[in-house]
mmCIF file of C-alpha atoms in Angstrom:
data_model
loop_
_atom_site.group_PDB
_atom_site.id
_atom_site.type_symbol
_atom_site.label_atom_id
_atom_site.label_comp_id
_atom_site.label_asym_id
_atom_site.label_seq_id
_atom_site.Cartn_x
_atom_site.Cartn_y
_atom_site.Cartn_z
ATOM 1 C CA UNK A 1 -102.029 71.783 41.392
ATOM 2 C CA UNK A 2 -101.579 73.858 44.433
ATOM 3 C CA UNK A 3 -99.674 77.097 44.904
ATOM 4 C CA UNK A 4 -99.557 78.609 48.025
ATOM 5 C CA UNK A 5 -99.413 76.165 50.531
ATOM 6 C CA UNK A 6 -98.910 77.136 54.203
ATOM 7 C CA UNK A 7 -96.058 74.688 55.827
ATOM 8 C CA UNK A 8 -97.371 72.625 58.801
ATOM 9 C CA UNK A 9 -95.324 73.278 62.088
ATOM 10 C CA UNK A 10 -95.727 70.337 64.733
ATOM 11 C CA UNK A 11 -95.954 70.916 68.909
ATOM 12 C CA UNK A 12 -92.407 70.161 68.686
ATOM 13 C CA UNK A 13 -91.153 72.996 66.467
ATOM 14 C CA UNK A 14 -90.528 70.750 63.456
ATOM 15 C CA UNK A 15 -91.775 71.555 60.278
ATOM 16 C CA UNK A 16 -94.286 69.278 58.132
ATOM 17 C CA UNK A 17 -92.286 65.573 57.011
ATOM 18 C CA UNK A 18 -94.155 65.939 53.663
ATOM 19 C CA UNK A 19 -93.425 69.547 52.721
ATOM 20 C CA UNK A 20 -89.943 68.686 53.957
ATOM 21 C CA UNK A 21 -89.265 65.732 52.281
ATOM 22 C CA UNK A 22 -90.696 67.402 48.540
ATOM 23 C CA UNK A 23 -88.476 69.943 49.444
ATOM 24 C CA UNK A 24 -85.534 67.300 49.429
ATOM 25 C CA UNK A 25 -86.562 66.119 46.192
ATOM 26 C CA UNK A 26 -86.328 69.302 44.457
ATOM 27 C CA UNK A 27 -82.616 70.499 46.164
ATOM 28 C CA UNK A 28 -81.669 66.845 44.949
ATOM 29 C CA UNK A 29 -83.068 67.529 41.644
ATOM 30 C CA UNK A 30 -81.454 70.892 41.261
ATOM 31 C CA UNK A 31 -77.759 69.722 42.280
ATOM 32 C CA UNK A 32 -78.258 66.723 39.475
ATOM 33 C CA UNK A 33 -78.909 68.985 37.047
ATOM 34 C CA UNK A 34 -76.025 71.358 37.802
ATOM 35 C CA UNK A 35 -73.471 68.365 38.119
ATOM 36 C CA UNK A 36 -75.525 67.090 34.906
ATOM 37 C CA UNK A 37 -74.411 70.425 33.245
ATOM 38 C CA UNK A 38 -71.329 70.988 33.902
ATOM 39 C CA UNK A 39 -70.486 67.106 32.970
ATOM 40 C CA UNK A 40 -71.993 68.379 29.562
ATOM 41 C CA UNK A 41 -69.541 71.061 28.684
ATOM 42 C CA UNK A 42 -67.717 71.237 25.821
ATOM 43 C CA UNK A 43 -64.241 71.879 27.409
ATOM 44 C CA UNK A 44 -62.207 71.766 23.687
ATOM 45 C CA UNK A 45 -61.035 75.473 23.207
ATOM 46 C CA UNK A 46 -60.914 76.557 26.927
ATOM 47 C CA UNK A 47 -57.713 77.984 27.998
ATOM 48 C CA UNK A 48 -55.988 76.182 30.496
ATOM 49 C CA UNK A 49 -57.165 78.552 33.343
ATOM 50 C CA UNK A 50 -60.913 78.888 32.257
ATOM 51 C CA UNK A 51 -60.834 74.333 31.785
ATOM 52 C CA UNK A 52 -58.684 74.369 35.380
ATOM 53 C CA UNK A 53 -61.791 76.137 36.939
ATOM 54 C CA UNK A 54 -64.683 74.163 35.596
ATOM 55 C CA UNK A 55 -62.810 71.356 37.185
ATOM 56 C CA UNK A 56 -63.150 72.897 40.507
ATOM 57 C CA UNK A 57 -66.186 73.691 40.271
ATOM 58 C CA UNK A 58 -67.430 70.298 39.239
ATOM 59 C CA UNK A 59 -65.553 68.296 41.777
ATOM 60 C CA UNK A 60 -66.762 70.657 44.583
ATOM 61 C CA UNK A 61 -70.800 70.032 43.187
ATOM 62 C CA UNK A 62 -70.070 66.510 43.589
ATOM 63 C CA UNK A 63 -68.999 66.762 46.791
ATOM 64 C CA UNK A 64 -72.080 68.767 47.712
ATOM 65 C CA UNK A 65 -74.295 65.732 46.322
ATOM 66 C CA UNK A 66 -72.749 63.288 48.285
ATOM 67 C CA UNK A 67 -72.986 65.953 51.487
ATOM 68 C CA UNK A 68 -76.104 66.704 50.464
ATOM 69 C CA UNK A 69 -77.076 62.605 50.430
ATOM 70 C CA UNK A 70 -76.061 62.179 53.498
ATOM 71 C CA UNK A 71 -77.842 65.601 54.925
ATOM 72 C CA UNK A 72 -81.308 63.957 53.647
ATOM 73 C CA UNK A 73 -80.381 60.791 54.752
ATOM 74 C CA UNK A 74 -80.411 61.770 58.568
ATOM 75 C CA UNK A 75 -83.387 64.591 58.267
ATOM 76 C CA UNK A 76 -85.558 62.391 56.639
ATOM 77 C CA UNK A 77 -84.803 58.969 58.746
ATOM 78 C CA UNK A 78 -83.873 57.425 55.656
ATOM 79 C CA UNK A 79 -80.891 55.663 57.207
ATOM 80 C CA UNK A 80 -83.111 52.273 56.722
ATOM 81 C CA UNK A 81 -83.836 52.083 53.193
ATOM 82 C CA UNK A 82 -80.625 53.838 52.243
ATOM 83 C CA UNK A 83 -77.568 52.454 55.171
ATOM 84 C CA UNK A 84 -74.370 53.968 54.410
ATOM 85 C CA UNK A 85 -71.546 51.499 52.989
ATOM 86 C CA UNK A 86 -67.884 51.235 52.278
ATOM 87 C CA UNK A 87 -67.463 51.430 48.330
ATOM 88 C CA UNK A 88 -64.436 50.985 46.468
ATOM 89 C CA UNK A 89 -62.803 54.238 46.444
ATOM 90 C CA UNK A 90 -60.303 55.092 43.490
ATOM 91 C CA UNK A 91 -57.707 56.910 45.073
ATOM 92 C CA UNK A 92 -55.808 58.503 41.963
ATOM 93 C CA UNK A 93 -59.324 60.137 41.147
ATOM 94 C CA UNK A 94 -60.496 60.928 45.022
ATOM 95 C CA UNK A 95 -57.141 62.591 45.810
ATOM 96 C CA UNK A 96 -57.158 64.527 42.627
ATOM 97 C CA UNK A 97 -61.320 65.783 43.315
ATOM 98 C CA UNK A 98 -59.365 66.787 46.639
ATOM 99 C CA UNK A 99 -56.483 68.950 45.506
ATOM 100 C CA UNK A 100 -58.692 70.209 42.567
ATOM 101 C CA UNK A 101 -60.848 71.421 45.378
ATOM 102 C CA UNK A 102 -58.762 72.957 47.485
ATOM 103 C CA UNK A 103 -55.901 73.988 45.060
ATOM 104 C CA UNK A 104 -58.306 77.136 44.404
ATOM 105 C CA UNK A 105 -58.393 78.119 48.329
ATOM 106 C CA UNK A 106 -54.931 78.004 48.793
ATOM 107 C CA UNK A 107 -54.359 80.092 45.569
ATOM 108 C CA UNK A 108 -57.149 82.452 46.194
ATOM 109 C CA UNK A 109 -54.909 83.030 49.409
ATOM 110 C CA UNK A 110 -51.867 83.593 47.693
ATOM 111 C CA UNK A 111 -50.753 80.204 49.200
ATOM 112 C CA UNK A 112 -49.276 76.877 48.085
ATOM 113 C CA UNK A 113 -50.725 73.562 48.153
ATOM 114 C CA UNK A 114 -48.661 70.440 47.358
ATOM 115 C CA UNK A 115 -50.242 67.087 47.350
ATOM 116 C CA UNK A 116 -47.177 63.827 47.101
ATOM 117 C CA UNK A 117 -47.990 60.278 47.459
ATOM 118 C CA UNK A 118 -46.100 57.509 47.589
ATOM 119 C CA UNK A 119 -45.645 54.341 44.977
ATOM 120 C CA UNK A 120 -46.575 51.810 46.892
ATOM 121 C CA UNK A 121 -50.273 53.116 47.512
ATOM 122 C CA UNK A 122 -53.149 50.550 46.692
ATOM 123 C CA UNK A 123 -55.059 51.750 43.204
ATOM 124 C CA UNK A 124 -58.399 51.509 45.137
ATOM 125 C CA UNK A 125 -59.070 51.909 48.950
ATOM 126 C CA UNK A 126 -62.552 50.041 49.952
ATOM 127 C CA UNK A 127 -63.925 53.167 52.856
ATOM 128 C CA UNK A 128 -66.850 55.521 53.226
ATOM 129 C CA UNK A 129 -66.252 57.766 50.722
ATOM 130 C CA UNK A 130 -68.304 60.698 52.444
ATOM 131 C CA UNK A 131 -66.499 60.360 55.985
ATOM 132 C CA UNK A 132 -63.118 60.137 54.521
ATOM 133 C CA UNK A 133 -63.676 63.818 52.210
ATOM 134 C CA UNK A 134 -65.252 65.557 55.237
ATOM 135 C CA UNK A 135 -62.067 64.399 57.477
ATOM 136 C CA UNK A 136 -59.340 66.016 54.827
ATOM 137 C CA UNK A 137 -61.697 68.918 53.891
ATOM 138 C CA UNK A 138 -61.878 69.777 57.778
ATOM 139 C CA UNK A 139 -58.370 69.620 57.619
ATOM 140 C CA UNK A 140 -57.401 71.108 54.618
ATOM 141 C CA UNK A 141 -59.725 73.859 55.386
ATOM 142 C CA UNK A 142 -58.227 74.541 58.530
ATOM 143 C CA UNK A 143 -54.591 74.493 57.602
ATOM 144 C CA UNK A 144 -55.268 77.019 54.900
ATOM 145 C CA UNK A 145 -57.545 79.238 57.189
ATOM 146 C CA UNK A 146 -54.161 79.589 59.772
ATOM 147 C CA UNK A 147 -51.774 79.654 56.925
ATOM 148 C CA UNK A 148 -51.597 83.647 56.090
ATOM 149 C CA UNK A 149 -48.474 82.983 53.981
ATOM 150 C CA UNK A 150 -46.067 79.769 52.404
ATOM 151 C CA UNK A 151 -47.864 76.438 51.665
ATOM 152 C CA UNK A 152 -50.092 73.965 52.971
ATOM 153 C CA UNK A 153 -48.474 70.229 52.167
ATOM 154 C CA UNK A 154 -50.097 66.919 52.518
ATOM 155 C CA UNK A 155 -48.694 63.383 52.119
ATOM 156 C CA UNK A 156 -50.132 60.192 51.472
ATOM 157 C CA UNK A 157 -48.698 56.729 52.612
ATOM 158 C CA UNK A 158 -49.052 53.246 54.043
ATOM 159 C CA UNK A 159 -49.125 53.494 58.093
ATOM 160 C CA UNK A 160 -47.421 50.907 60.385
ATOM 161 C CA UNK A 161 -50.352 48.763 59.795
ATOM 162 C CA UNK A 162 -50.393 49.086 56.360
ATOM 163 C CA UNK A 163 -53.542 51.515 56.413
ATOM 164 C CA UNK A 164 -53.846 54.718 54.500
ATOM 165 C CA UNK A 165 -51.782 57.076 56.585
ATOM 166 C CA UNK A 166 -52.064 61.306 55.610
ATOM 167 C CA UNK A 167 -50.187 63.814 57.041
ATOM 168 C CA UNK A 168 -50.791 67.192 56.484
ATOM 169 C CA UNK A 169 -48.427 69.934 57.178
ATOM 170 C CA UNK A 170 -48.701 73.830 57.329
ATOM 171 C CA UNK A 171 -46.568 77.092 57.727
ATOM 172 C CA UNK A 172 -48.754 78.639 60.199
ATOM 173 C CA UNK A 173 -48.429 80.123 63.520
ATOM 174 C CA UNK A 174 -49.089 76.342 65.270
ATOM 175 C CA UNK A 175 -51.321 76.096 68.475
ATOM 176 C CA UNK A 176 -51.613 77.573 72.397
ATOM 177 C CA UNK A 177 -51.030 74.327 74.797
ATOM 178 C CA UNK A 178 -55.095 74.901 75.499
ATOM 179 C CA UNK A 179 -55.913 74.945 71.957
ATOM 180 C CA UNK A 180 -54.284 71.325 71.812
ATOM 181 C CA UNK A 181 -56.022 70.184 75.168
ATOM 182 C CA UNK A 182 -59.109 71.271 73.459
ATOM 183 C CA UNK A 183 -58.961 70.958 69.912
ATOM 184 C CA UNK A 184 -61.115 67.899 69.443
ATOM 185 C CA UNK A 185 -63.774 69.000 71.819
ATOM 186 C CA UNK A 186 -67.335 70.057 70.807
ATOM 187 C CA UNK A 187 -66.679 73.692 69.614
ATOM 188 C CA UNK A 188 -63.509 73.593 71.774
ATOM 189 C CA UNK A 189 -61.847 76.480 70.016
ATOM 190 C CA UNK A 190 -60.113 78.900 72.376
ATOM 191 C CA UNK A 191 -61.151 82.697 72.143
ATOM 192 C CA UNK A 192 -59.241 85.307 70.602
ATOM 193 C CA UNK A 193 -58.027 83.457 67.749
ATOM 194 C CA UNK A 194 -58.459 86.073 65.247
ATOM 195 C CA UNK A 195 -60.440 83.610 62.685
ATOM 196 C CA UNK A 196 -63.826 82.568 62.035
ATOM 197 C CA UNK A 197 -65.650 79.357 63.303
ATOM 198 C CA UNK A 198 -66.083 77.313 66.371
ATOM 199 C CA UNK A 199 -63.592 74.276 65.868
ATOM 200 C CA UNK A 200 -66.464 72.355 64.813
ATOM 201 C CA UNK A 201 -64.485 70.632 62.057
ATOM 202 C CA UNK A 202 -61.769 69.150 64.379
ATOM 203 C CA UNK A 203 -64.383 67.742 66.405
ATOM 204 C CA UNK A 204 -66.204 66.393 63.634
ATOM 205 C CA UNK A 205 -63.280 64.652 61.737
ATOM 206 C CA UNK A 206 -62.044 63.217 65.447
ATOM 207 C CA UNK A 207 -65.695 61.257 65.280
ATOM 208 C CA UNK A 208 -65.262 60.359 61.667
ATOM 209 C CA UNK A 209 -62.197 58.791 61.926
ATOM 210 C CA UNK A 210 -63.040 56.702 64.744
ATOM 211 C CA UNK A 211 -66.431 55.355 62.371
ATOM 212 C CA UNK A 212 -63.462 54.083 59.945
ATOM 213 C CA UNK A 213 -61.261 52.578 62.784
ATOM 214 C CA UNK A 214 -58.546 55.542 62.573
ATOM 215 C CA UNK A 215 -56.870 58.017 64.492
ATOM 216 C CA UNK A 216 -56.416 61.501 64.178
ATOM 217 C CA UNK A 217 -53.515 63.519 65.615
ATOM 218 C CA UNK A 218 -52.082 67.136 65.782
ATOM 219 C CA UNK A 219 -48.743 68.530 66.989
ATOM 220 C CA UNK A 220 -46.528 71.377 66.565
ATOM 221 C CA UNK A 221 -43.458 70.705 64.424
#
């Protein structure tokens, strides 16, 4: 056993594939055993508030596998022995990871977050699971960032189509023209906005939904 060991850096910058990819096994390993834990606890005799939390915090670690998956995936040019697929999503459970998630934001904000779908949704939705929680996290994320006060609403339904249609709605301040000329641009944020980032997210879910054969929209009601 070794301890120690310098990390290799190539012409190129890059650092050392096999110091990089043992590094990947142990951030994998780590995450499993915190989603491993949390699975694990005893949740009889929680209050309500202290059971609502571990929720959160389990659905989010989840979410950071998956991200984290898909993070190793392209870094290590694993996209051969491990090609993304659709998988049956069940959309009860997805959309309640998603407003379990994000319920805490809002909150933490002093905001509101409703989440209404309709009856006639489909039980299970066959999708990349990954692509479609980074398009309504980008979302969400946003709507709560340039929400300072009411709620943050989003509906689920059958589109024209009969594809999964959301719509998500916000009480915020709503956009310059040039922030909707530029919105789905890389880091096409205008300046002076006030809030962090670079409108990376927009830009982001724009590509994703075009992988799944969507569209993605934004106006000012």
């Amino acid at each position: 056993m070794q301890f120690g060991r310098t990390q290799q850096i190539g012409d190129d910058g890059s650092a050392d594939a096999g110091n990089m990819n043992l590094l990947g096994h142990d951030v994998r390993a780590a995450v499993s055993d915190i989603i491993g834990g949390l699975r694990l606890i005893d949740q009889e005799g929680m209050d309500p508030a202290t059971r609502l939390q571990l929720e959160r915090v389990r659905t989010s670690s989840e979410t950071l596998a998956r991200l984290l998956e898909e993070a190793m995936t392209v870094l290590f040019g694993e996209e051969a022995a491990f090609p993304r697929t659709k998988s049956n999503v069940q959309l009860d459970r997805f959309f309640y990871d998603i407003e379990m998630r994000w319920s805490g934001r809002a909150t933490a904000k002093g905001l509101v977050l409703e989440c209404r779908r309709d009856d006639d949704l489909p039980q299970v939705l066959t999708v990349d699971r990954i692509s479609l929680d980074r398009i309504l996290s980008n979302i969400l994320s946003n709507a709560i960032k340039y929400t300072d006060h009411g709620r943050v609403r989003m509906d689920l339904g059958l589109g024209a189509t009969g594809g999964l249609r959301v719509d998500v709605t916000d009480q915020g301040p709503g956009f310059s023209a040039d922030a909707l000329d530029r919105l789905f641009q890389y880091q096409g944020r205008p300046e002076g906005t006030g809030k962090p980032g670079h409108g990376l997210g927009m830009h982001i879910s724009k590509y994703l939904s075009g992988s799944l054969g969507g569209t993605i929209g934004v106006e000012n009601l």
